[in-house]
Every structure is written in C-alpha cells, then in structure tokens.
Backbone as numpy.savetxt, mean C-alpha at the origin, in Angstrom:
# Nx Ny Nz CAx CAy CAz Cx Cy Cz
-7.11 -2.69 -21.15 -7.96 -1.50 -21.15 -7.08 -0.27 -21.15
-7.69 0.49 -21.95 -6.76 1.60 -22.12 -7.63 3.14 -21.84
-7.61 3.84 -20.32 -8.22 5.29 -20.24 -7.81 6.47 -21.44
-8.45 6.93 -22.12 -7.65 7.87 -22.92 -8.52 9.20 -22.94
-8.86 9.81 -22.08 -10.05 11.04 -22.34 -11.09 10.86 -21.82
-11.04 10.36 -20.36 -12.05 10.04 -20.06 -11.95 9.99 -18.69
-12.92 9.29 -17.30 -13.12 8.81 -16.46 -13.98 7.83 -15.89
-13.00 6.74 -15.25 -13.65 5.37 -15.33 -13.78 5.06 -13.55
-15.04 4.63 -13.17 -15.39 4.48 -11.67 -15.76 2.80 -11.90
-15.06 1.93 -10.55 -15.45 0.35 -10.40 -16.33 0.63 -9.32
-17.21 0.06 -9.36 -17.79 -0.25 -8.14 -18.69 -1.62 -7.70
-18.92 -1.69 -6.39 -19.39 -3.05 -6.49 -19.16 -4.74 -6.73
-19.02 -4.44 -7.38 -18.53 -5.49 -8.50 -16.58 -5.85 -8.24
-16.03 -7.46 -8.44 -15.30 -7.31 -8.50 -14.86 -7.58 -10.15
-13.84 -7.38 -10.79 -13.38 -6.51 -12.02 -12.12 -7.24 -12.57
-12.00 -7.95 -13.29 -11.21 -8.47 -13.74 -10.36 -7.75 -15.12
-9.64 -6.64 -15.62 -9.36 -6.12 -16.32 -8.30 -6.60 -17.49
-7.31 -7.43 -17.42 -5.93 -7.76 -18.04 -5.06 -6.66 -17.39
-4.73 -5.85 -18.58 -3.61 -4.71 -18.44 -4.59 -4.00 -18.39
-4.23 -2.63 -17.73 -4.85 -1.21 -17.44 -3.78 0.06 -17.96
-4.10 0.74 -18.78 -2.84 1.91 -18.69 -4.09 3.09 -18.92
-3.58 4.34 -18.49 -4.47 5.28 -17.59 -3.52 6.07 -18.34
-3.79 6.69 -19.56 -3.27 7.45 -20.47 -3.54 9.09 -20.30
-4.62 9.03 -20.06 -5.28 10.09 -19.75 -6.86 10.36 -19.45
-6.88 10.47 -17.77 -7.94 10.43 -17.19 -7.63 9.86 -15.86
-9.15 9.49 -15.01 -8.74 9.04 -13.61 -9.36 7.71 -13.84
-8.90 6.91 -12.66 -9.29 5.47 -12.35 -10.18 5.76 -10.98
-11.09 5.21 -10.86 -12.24 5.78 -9.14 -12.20 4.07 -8.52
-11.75 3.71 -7.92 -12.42 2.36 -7.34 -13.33 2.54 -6.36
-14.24 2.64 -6.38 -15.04 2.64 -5.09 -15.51 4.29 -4.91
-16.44 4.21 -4.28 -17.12 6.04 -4.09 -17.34 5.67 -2.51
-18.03 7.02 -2.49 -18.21 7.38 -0.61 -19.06 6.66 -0.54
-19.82 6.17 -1.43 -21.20 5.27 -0.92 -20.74 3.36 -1.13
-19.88 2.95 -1.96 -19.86 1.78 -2.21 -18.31 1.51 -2.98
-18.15 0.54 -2.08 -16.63 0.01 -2.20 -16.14 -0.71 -3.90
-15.10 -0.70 -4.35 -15.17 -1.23 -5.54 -14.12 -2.41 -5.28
-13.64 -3.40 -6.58 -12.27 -4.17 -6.50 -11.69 -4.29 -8.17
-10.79 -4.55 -8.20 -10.61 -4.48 -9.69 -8.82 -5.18 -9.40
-8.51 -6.06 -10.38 -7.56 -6.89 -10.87 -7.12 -6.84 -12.12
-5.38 -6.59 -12.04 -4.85 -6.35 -13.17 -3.67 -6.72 -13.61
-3.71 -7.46 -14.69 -2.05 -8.15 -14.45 -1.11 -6.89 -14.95
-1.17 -5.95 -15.89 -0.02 -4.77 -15.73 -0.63 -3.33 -15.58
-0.52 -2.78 -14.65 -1.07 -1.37 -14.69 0.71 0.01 -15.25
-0.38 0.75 -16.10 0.70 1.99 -15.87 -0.08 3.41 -16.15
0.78 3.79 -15.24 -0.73 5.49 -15.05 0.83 6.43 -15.78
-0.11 7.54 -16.66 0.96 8.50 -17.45 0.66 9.67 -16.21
2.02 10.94 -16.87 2.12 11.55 -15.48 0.83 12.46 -15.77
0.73 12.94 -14.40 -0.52 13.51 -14.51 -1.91 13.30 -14.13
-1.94 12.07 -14.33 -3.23 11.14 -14.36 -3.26 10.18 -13.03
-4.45 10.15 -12.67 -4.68 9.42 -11.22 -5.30 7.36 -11.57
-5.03 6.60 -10.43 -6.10 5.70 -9.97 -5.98 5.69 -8.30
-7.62 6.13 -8.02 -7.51 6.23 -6.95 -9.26 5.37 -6.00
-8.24 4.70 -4.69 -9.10 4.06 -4.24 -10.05 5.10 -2.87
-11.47 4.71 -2.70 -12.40 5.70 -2.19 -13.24 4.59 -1.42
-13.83 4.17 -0.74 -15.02 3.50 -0.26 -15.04 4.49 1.09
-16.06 4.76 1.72 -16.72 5.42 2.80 -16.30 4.32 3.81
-16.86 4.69 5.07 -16.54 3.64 6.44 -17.91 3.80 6.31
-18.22 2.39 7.01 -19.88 2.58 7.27 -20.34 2.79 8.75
-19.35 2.87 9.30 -19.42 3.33 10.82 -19.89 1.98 11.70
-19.90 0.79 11.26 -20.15 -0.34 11.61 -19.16 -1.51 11.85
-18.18 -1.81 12.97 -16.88 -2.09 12.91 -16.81 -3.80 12.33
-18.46 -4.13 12.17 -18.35 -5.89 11.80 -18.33 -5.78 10.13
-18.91 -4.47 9.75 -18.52 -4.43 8.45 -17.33 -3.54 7.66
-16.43 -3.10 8.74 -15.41 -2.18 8.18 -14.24 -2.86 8.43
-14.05 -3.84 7.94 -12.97 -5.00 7.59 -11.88 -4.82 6.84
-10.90 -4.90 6.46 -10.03 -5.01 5.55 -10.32 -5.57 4.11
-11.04 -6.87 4.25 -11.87 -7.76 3.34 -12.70 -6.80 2.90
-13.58 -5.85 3.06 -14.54 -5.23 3.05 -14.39 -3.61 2.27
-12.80 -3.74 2.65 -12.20 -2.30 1.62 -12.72 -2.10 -0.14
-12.37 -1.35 -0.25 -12.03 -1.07 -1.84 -10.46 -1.98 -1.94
-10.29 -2.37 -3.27 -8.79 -3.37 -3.70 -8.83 -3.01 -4.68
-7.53 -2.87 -5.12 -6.80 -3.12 -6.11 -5.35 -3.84 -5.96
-5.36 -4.98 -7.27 -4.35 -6.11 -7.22 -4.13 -5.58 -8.76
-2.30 -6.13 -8.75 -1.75 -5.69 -9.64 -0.27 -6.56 -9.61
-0.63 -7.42 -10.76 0.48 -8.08 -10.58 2.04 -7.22 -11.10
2.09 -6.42 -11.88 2.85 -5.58 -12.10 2.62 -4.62 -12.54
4.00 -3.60 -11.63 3.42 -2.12 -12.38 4.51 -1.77 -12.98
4.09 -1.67 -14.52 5.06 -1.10 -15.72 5.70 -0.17 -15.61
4.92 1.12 -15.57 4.83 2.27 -15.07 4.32 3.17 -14.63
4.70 4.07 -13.66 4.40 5.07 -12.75 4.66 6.13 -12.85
3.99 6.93 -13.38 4.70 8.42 -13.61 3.57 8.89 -13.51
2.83 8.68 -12.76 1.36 9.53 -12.51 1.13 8.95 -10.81
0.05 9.11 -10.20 -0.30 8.49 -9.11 -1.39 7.59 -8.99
-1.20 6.60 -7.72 -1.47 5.48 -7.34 -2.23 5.63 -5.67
-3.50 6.00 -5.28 -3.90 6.66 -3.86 -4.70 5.68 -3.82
-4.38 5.13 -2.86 -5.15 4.66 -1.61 -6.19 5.63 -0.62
-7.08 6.05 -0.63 -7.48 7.12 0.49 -8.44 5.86 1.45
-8.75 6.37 1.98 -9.83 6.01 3.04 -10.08 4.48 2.74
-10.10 3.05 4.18 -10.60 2.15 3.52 -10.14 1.29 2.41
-8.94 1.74 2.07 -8.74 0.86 0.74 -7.49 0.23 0.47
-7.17 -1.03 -0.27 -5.75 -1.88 0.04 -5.36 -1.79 -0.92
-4.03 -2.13 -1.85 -3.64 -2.41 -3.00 -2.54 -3.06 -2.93
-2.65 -4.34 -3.64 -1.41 -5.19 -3.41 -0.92 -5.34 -5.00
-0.18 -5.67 -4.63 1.42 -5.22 -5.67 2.14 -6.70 -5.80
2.02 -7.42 -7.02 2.27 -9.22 -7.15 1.53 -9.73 -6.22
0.61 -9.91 -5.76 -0.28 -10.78 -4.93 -1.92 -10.65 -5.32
-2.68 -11.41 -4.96 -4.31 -11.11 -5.44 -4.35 -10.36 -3.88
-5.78 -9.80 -3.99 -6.17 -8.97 -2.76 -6.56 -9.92 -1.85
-7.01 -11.08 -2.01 -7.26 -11.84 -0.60 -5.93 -12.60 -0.10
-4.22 -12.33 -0.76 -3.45 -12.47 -0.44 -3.24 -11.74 0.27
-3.46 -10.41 0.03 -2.97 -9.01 0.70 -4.23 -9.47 1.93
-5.23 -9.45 1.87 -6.34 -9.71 3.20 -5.49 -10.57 4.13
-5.13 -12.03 3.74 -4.97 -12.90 4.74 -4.02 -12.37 5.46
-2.59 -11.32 4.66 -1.64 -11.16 5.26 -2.06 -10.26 6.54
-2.77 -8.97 5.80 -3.15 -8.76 7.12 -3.47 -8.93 8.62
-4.81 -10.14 8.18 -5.26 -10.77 9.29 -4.73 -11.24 10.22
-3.52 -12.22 9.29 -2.22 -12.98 10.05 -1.94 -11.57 11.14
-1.33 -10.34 10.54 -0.81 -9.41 11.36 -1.81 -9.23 12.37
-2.85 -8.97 12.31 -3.33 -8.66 13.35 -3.99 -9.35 14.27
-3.77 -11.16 13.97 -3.42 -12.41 15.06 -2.36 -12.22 16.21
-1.52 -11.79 15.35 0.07 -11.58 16.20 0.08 -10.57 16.71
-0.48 -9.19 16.45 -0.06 -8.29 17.56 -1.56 -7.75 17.92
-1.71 -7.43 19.41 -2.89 -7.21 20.17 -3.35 -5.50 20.17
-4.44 -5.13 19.63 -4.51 -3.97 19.28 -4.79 -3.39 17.80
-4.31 -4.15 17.03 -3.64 -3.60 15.42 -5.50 -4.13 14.99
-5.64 -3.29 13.87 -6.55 -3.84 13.75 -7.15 -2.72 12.58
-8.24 -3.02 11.72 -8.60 -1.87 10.85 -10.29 -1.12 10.72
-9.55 0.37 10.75 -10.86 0.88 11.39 -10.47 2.26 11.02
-11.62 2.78 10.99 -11.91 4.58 11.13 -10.62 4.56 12.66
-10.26 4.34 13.70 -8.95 4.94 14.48 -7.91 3.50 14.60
-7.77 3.08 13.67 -6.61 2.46 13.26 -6.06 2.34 12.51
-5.52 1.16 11.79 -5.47 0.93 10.36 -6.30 1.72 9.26
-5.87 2.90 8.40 -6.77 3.47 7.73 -6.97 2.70 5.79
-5.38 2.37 5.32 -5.31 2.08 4.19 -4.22 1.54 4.00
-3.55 0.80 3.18 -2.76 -0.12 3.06 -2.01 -0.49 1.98
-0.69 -0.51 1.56 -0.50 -1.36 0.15 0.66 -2.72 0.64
0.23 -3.59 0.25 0.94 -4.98 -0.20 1.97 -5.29 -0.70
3.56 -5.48 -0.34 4.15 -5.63 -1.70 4.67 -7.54 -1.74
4.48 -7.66 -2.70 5.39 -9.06 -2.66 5.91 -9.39 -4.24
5.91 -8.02 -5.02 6.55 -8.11 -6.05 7.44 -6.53 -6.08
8.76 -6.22 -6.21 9.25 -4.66 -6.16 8.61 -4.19 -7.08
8.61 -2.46 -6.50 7.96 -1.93 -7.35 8.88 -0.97 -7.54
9.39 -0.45 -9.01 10.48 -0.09 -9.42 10.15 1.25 -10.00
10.44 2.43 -9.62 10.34 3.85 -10.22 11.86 4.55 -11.36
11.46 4.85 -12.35 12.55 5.00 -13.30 13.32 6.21 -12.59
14.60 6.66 -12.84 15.53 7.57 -12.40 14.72 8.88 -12.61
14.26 9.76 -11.38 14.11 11.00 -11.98 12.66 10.85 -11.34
12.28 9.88 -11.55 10.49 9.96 -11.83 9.79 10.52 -10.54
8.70 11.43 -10.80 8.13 12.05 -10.73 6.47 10.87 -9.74
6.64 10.26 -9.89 5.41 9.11 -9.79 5.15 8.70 -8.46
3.66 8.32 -7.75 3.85 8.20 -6.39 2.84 7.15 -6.37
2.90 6.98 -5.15 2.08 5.07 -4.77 2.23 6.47 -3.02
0.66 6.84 -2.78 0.27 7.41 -1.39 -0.74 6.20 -0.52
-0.07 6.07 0.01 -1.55 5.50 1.50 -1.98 6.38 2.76
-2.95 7.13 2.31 -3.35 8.32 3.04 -4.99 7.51 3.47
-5.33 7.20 4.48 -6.47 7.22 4.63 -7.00 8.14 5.62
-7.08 9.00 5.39 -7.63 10.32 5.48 -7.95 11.16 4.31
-7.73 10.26 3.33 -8.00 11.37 1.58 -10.12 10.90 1.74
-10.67 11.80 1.59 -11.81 11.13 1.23 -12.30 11.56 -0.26
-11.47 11.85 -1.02 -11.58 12.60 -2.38 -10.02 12.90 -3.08
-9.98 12.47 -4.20 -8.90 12.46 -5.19 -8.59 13.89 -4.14
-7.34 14.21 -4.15 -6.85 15.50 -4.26 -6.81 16.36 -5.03
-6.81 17.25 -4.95 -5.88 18.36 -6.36 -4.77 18.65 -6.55
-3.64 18.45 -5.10 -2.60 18.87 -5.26 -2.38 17.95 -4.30
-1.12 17.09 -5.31 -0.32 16.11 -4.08 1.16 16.63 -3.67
1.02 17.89 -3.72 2.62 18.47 -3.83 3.14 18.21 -2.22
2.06 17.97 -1.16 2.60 17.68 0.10 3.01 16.28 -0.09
3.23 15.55 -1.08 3.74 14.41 -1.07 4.88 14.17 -1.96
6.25 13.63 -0.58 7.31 13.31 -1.86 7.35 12.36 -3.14
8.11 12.22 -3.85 8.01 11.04 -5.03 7.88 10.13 -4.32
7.31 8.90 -4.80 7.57 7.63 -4.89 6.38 6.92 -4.02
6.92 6.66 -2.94 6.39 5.77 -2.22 5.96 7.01 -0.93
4.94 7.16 -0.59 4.14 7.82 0.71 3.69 7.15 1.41
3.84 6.51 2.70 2.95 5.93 3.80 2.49 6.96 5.09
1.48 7.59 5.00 0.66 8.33 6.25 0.42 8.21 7.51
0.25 8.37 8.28 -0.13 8.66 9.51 -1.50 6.82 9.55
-1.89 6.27 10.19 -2.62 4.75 10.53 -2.31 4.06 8.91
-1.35 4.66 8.26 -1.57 3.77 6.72 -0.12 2.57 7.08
-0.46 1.67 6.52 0.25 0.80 6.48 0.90 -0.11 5.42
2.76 -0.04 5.36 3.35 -0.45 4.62 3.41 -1.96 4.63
2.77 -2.83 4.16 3.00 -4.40 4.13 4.41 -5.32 3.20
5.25 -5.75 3.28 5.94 -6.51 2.94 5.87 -8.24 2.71
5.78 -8.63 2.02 5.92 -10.11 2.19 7.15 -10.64 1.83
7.79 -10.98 2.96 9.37 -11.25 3.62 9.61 -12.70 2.30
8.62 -13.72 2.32 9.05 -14.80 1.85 9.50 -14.51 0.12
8.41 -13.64 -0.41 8.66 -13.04 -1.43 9.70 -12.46 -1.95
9.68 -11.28 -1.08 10.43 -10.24 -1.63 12.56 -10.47 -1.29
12.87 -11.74 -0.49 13.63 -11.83 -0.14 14.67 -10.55 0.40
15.94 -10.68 0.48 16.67 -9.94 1.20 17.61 -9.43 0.01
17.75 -9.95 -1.08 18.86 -9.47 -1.99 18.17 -7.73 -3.25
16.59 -8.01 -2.86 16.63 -6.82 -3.86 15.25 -6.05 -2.70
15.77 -4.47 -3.25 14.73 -3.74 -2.34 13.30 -4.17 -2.60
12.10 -3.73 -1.72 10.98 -4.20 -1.89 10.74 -2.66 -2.57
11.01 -1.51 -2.62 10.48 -0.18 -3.47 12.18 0.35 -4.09
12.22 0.46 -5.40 13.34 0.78 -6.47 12.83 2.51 -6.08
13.49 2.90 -5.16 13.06 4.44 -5.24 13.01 4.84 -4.36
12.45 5.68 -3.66 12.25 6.96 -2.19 11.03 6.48 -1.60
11.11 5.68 -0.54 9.92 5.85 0.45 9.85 6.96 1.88
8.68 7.16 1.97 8.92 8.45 3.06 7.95 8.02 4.13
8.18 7.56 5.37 7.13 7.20 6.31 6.54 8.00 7.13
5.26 8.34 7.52 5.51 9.24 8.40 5.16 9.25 9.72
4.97 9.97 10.70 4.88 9.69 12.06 3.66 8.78 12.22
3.47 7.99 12.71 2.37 7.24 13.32 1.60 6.10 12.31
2.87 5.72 11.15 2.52 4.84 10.31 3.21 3.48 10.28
2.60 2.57 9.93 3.18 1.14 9.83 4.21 -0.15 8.72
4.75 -0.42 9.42 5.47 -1.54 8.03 5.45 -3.14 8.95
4.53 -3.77 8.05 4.07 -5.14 8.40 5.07 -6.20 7.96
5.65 -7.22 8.25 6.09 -8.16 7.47 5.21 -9.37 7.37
4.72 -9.67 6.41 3.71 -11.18 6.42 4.90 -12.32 5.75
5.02 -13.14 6.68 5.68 -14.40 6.69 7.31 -14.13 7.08
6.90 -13.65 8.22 8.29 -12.54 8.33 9.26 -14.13 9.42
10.20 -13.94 8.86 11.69 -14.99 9.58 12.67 -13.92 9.37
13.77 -14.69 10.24 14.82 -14.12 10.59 15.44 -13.27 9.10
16.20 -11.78 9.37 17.14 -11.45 8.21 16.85 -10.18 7.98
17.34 -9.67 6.86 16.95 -8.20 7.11 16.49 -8.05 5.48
15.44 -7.02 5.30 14.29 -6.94 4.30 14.88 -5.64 3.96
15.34 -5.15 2.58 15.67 -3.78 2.23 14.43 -2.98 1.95
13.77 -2.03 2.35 12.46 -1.37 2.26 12.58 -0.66 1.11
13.66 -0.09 0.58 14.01 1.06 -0.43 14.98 1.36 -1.16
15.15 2.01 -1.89 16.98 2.62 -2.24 17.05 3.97 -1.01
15.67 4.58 -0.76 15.89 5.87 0.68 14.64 5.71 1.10
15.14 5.94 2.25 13.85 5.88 3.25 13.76 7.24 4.14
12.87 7.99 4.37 12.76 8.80 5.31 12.04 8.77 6.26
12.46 9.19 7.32 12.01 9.79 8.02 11.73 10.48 9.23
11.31 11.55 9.11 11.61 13.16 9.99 11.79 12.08 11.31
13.43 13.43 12.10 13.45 13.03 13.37 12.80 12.92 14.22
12.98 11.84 15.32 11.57 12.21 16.12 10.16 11.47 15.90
9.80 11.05 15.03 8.76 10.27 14.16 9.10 9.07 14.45
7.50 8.33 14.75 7.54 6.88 15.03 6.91 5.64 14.12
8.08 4.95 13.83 7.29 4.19 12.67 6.91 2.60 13.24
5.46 2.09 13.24 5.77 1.03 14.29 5.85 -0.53 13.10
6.98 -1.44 13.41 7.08 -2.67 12.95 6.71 -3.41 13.01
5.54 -4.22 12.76 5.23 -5.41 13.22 5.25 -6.67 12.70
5.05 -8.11 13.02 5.28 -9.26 12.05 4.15 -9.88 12.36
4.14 -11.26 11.72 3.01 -11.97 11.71 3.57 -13.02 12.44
4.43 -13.40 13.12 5.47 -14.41 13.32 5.31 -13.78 15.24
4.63 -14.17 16.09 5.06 -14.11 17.23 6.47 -14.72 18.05
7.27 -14.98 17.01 8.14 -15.25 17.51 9.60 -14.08 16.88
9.10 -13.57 16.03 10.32 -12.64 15.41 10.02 -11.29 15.69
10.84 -10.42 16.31 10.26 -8.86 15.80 11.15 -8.35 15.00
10.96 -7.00 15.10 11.63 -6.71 13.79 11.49 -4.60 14.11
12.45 -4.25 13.40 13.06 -2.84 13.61 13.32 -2.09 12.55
13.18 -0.86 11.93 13.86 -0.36 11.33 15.24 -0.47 11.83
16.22 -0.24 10.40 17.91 -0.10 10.72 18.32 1.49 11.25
19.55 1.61 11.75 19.89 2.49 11.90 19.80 3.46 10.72
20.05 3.15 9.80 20.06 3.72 8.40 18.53 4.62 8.23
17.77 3.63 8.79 16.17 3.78 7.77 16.13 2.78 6.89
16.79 2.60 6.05 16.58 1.68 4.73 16.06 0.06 4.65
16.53 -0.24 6.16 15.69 -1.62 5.83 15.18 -2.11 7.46
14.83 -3.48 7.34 13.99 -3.82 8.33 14.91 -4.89 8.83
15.68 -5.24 10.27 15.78 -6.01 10.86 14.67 -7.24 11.58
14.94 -8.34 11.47 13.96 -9.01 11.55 15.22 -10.40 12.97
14.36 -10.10 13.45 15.13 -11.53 14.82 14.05 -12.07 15.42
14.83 -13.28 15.82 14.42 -14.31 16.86 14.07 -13.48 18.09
12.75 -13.72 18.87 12.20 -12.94 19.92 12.74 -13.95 21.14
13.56 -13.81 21.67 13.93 -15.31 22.70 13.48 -15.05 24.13
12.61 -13.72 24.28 11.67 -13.87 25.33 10.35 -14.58 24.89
C-alpha cells in the first residue's frame, strides 16, 4: 500500500497490509473513540509525513489493557525519515507480531510488582526484536509519548531518532536482539520517568543505541521479565547490564 495525497485511518478492525510506504500523507491507527491494529511486513514513512497511533482510555482498568491498545507490527522498517508516534494507549513492535509484543509485556509485569498499564502507568510502548536502523544525518523519529492525544504539529521538542517519554516504555527482546549489534542504529533519548524492559532477558549486556541520552539527574527505570536477573543502564548510557540477582 502506498499513501500518496491523502489520509488513511485503521480502526477496529485488525489489518493486514504487506508493505506500507506513507509517501505523502498521515497513517491514524485508532481515534479517541476506537482503537485500531494494522500489520506490515515493510513500512517506510517520507520526511514530513506521519503514522500515528491514537485510541482513547476508556477509563475502565479491565478494559485498558495492553492487548486492548491500538498496534502496530512491523516486521521491518526500510525507512524513516518522517515519524512513527505512539500517543496515548498504543504499542508498536518492530520484527515481532503485536501479541509478541503483548505477551512480552505481560511477562514484565509478572516479574515486577506495580508495573502495569494504565492512564498512571504504563502509557505507550514500542517493541524491538529486530534493529531499527536510521541513515546518517536522518532527520526521522520513532516517539512514545502517551500523553499525545492528537498527531502534533510540531515535534521539534523531540530529538531525532528514537524518543521514549515520561510512563512510555522502551521494550527489548534480549534473545533476539543479542549483544553484538545495537537494538536502535542511531540516537535514543530517554526521559525522566520512562522505561526499558528486557523480555527474555539473561545474563550480558544489550547495546540500546549508537547514543543514548539522558539529562542529569533523570530516572530511567530497568526492568526484566526474568526474576532472577536485573539489569542497569551502563555507566556510559549506551547499553543495558543484565546479571544474576543472587539475592
């Protein structure tokens, strides 16, 4: 499928597409009233041009699930030179289907007491268990803001690349993504009071980025699915220590 002059909303329904490229126009998954899902084996958004995920909370915590979000799955992304938002409610996993990205979750929030997704927790989410690679220079962003309840107009408060927000949460899948290549080819920027999950997380250390930021002072919390491993940002920023918990 190819956007070229236009604007395209999923909803409801889940959406089986092939390739997606977003040439010119927006992608809507989901509105304030009703959640969408949509599956794609290559997405690439041109610069300029949005896909962005939207579902409302229904203020009902047996139905404001993770499962229950807006999704988008994407087995690869070609290219990025436009943006990729998560707002409010909504997951996007990156080489995995979305009930991969669900279970991982869940797993996480078996293992640690508290975590959990909601209007004051967990707001939005992306998945990775395939890298996602930004060309030199590029301009292109992948945001998990759940607090967006509407495309933006101006994402200039957001650096390139990779954005994780305030309850948004960075997911990794450790078994996947191994230790020899970063899980984001580019600039991730975390920010105070946001998360990085490991699903199937064992011992070793997980490279998060080529840069990672973030402001002094700012707390980024780690968690695994593995009650037996925790796990740390490095001194660096750049990647994730992962150990044996031998209490």
């Amino acid at each position: 499928i190819t956007v070229n002059g236009g604007n395209v909303t999923v909803t409801n329904i889940n959406v089986a597409a092939g390739d997606l490229a977003v040439e010119n126009g927006n992608v809507t998954i989901g509105t304030r009233e009703k959640r969408g899902a949509l599956s794609v084996n290559a997405l690439s958004v041109a610069a300029g041009q949005n896909v962005f995920l939207d579902p409302a909370w229904s203020g009902d915590a047996a139905l404001d699930t993770v499962a229950n979000a807006s999704h988008l799955a994407v087995s690869e992304i070609t290219a990025l030179n436009g943006n990729l938002i998560a707002g409010q409610n909504s997951l996007v996993a990156v080489g995995s289907t979305a009930d991969e990205a669900v279970a991982g979750f869940n797993a996480l929030t078996a293992a640690n007491s508290g975590l959990g997704w909601g209007e004051s927790n967990v707001t939005a989410a992306l998945y990775v268990a395939k890298p996602i690679s930004f060309a030199a220079g590029s301009t292109g962003k992948i945001v998990v803001d759940g607090n967006l309840t509407a495309l933006p107009t101006d994402l200039a408060n957001y650096a390139d690349n990779v954005n994780i927000a305030e309850y948004g949460m960075l997911m990794i899948d450790q078994a996947a993504i191994g230790s020899e290549t970063a899980a984001i080819n580019g600039t991730l920027s975390l920010a105070n009071g946001s998360y990085v999950g490991l699903v199937n997380a064992n011992e070793g250390t997980i490279k998060l980025a080529n840069t990672v930021n973030v402001a002094q002072g700012d707390v980024v919390d780690v968690v695994t699915d593995n009650p037996f491993i925790t796990a740390a940002l490095s001194q660096d920023g750049n990647s994730v220590a992962a150990s044996l918990d031998a209490a």
